Short mmCIF file of C-alpha atoms in Angstrom, two decimals:
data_model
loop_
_atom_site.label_atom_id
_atom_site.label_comp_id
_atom_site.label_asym_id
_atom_site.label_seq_id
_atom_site.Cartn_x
_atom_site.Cartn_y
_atom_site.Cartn_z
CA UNK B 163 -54.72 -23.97 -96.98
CA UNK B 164 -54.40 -20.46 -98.30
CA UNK B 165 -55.12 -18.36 -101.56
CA UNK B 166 -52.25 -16.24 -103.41
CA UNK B 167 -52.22 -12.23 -102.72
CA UNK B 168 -50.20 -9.42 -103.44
CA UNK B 169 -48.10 -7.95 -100.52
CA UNK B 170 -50.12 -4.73 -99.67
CA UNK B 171 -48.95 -1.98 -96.84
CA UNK B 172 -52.68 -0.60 -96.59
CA UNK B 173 -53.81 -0.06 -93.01
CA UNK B 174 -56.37 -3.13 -91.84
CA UNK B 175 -59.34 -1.77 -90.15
CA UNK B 176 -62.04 -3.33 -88.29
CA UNK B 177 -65.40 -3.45 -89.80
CA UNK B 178 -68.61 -2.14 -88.12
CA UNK B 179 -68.92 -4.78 -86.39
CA UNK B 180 -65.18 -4.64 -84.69
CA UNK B 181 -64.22 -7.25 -86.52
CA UNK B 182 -61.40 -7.22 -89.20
CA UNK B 183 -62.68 -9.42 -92.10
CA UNK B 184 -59.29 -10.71 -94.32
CA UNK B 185 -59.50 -11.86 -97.59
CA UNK B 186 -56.57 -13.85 -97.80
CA UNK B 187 -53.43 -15.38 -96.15
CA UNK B 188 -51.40 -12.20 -96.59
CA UNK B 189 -53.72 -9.84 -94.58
CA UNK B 190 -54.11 -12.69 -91.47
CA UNK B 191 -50.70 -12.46 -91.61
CA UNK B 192 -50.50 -8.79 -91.70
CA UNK B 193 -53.26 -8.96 -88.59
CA UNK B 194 -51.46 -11.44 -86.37
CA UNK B 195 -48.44 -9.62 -86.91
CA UNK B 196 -50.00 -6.41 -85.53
CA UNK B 197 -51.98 -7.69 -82.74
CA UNK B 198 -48.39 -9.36 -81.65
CA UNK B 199 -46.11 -6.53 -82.28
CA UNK B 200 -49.05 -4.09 -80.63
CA UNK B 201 -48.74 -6.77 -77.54
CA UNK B 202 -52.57 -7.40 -78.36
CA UNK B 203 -54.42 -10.72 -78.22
CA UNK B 204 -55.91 -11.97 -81.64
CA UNK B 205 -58.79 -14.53 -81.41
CA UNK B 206 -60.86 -16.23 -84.90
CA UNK B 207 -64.02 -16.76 -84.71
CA UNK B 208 -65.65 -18.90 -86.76
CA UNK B 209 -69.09 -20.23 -87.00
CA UNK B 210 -69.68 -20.18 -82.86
CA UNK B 211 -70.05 -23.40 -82.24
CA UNK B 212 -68.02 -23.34 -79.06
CA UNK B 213 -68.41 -21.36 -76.08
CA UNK B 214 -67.69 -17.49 -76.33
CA UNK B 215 -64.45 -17.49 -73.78
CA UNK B 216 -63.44 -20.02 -75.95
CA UNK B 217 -63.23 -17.95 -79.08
CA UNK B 218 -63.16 -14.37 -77.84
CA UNK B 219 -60.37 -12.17 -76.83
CA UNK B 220 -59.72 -10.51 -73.21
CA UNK B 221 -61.38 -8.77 -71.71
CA UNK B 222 -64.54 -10.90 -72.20
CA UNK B 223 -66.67 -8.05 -69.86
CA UNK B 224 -70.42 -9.61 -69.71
CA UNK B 225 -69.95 -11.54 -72.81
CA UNK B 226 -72.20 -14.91 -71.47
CA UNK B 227 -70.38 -18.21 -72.25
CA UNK B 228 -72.21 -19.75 -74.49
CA UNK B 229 -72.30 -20.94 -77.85
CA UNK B 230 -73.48 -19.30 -80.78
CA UNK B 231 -72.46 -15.92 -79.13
CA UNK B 232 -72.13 -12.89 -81.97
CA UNK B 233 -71.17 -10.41 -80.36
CA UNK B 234 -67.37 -9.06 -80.12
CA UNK B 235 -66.21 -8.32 -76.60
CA UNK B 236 -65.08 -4.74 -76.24
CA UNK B 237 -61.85 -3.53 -76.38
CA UNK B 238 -58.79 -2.88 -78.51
CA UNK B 239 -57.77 -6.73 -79.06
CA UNK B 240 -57.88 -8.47 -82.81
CA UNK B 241 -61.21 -10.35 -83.45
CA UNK B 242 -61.06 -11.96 -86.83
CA UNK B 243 -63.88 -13.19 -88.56
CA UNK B 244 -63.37 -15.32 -92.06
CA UNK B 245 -66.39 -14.38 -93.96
CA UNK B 246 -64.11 -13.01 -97.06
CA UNK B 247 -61.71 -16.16 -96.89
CA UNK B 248 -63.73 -19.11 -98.06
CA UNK B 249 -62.74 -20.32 -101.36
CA UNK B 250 -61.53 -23.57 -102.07
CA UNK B 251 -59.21 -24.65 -105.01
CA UNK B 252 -58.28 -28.06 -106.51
CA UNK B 253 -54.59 -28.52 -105.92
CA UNK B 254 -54.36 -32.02 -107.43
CA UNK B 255 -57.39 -33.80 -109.94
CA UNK B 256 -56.09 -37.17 -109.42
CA UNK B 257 -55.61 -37.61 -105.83
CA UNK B 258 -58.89 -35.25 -105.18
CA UNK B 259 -56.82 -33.26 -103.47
CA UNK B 260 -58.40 -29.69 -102.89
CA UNK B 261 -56.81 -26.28 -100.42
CA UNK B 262 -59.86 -24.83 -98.72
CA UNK B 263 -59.49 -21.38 -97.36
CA UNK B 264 -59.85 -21.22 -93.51
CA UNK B 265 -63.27 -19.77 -93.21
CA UNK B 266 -65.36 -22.51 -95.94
CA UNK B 267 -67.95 -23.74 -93.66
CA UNK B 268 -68.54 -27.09 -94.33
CA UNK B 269 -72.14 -27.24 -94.66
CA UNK B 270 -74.35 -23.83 -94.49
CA UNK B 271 -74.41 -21.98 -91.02
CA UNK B 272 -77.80 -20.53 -89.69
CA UNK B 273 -76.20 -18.38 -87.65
CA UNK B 274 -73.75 -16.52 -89.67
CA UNK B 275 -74.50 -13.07 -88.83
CA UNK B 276 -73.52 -11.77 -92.34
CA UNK B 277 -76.07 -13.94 -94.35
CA UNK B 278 -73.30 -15.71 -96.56
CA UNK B 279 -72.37 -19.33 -95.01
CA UNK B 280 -74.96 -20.53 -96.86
CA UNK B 281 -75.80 -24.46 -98.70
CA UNK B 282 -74.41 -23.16 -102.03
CA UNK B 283 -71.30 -21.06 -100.61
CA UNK B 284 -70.44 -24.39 -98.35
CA UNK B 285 -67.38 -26.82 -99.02
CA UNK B 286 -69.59 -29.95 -99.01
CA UNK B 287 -72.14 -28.67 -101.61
CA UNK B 288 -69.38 -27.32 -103.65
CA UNK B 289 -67.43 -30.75 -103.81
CA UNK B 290 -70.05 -32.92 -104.18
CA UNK B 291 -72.09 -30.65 -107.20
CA UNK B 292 -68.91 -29.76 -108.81
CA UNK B 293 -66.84 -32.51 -108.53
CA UNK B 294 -69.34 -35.36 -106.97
CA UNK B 295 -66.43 -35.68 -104.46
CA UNK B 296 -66.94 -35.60 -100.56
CA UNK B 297 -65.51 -36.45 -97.53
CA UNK B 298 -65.33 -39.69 -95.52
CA UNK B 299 -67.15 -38.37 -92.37
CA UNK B 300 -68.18 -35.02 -90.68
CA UNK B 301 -70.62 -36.03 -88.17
CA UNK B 302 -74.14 -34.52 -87.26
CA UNK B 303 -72.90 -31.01 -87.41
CA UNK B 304 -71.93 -29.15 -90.00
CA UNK B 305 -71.79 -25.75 -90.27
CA UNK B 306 -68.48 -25.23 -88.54
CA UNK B 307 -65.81 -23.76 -90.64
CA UNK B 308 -63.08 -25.96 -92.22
CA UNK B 309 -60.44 -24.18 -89.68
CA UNK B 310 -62.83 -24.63 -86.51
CA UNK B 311 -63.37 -28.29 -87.42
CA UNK B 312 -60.33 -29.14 -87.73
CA UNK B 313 -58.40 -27.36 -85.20
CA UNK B 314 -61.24 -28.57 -82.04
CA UNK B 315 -60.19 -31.94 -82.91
CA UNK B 316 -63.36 -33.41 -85.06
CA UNK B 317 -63.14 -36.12 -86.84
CA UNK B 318 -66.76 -37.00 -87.22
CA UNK B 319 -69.10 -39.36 -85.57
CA UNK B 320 -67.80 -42.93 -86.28
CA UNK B 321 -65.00 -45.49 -85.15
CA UNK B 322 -64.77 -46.75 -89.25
CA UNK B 323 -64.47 -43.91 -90.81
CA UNK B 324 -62.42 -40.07 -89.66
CA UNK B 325 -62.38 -36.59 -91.82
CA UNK B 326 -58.82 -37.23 -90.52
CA UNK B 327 -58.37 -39.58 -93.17
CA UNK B 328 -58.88 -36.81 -95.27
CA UNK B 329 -56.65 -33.98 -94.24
CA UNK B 330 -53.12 -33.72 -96.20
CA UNK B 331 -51.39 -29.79 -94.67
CA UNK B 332 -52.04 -27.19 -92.89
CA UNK B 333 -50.96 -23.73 -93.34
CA UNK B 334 -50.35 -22.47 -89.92
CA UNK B 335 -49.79 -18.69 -88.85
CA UNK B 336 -47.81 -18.80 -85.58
CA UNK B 337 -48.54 -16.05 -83.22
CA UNK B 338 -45.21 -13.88 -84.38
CA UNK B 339 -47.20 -13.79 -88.49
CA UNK B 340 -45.07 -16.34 -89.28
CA UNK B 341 -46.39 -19.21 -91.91
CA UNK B 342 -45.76 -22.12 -91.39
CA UNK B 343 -46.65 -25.47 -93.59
CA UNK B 344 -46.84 -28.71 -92.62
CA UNK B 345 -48.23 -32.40 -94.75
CA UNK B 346 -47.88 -35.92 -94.71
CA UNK B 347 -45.51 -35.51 -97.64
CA UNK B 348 -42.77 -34.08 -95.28
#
């Protein structure tokens, strides 16, 4: 789910890193909608878990495929990385029902290149010491982001119990910038 923001026309630029870092739903949108009206591929990359010609944009050049690959593959395309858009608000106290920004990881990430998916900045420490609330299974790894988790089809490790059970809507951004929201309310 997605945080509130202003409508802004300032130019989104890639970082040092060539990556463009958003802060909120407004400039992925803003980013999608550039890399598709510049007839450019846009590609998130989240906490590397999968293989890097999984996550990266064309051309991939010698970019090995392999996971936990850092490194941007040259060229003109849209990387995104979701370093700035990890918050998580409650949405409703009685149900425990919470909107976590795309890029949350769930538990702290060793290889986060900027330092900042840490234990403390993680959705599952944040639920559990703020609200002693969790989820009903993630599995043996957990320092994907909430939006990488979810959208490679994890559901955690048991036949019982899913992280499925869990999940209520999804704001999706389709590949023209427009949102879309879907939930099991309809």
């Amino acid at each position: 789910m997605a945080s509130e923001s202003s409508t802004s026309t300032e130019p989104l630029t890639a970082g040092a890193d060539g990556f463009y870092h958003p802060a909120s739903e407004e400039e992925l949108v803003r980013l999608v909608t550039m890399a598709y009206e510049g007839k450019r591929q846009c590609r998130v990359r989240g906490a590397t878990h999968s293989v890097s010609h999984a996550i990266y944009a064309d051309p991939l050049g010698d970019v090995p495929n392999r996971v936990s690959w850092q490194t941007r593959p040259p060229g003109d395309n849209v990387d995104v990385m979701l370093d700035r858009y990890r918050s998580w608000r409650v949405r409703d106290e009685s149900r425990k029902l919470i909107e976590a920004d795309a890029g949350i990881h769930l538990g702290a990430d060793p290889n986060d290149p900027t330092g900042t998916a840490t234990l403390e900045t993680s959705l599952l420490w944040q639920l559990w010491h703020e609200k002693q609330w969790t989820l009903s299974n993630v599995g043996g790894i957990s320092h994907q982001t909430v939006s990488g988790f979810t959208a490679t089809g994890s559901s955690g490790s048991g036949v019982q119990y899913s992280v499925n059970d869990n999940l209520w809507g999804f704001r999706v951004i389709d590949s023209t910038g427009k949102v879309h929201e879907v939930s099991r309310e309809g």
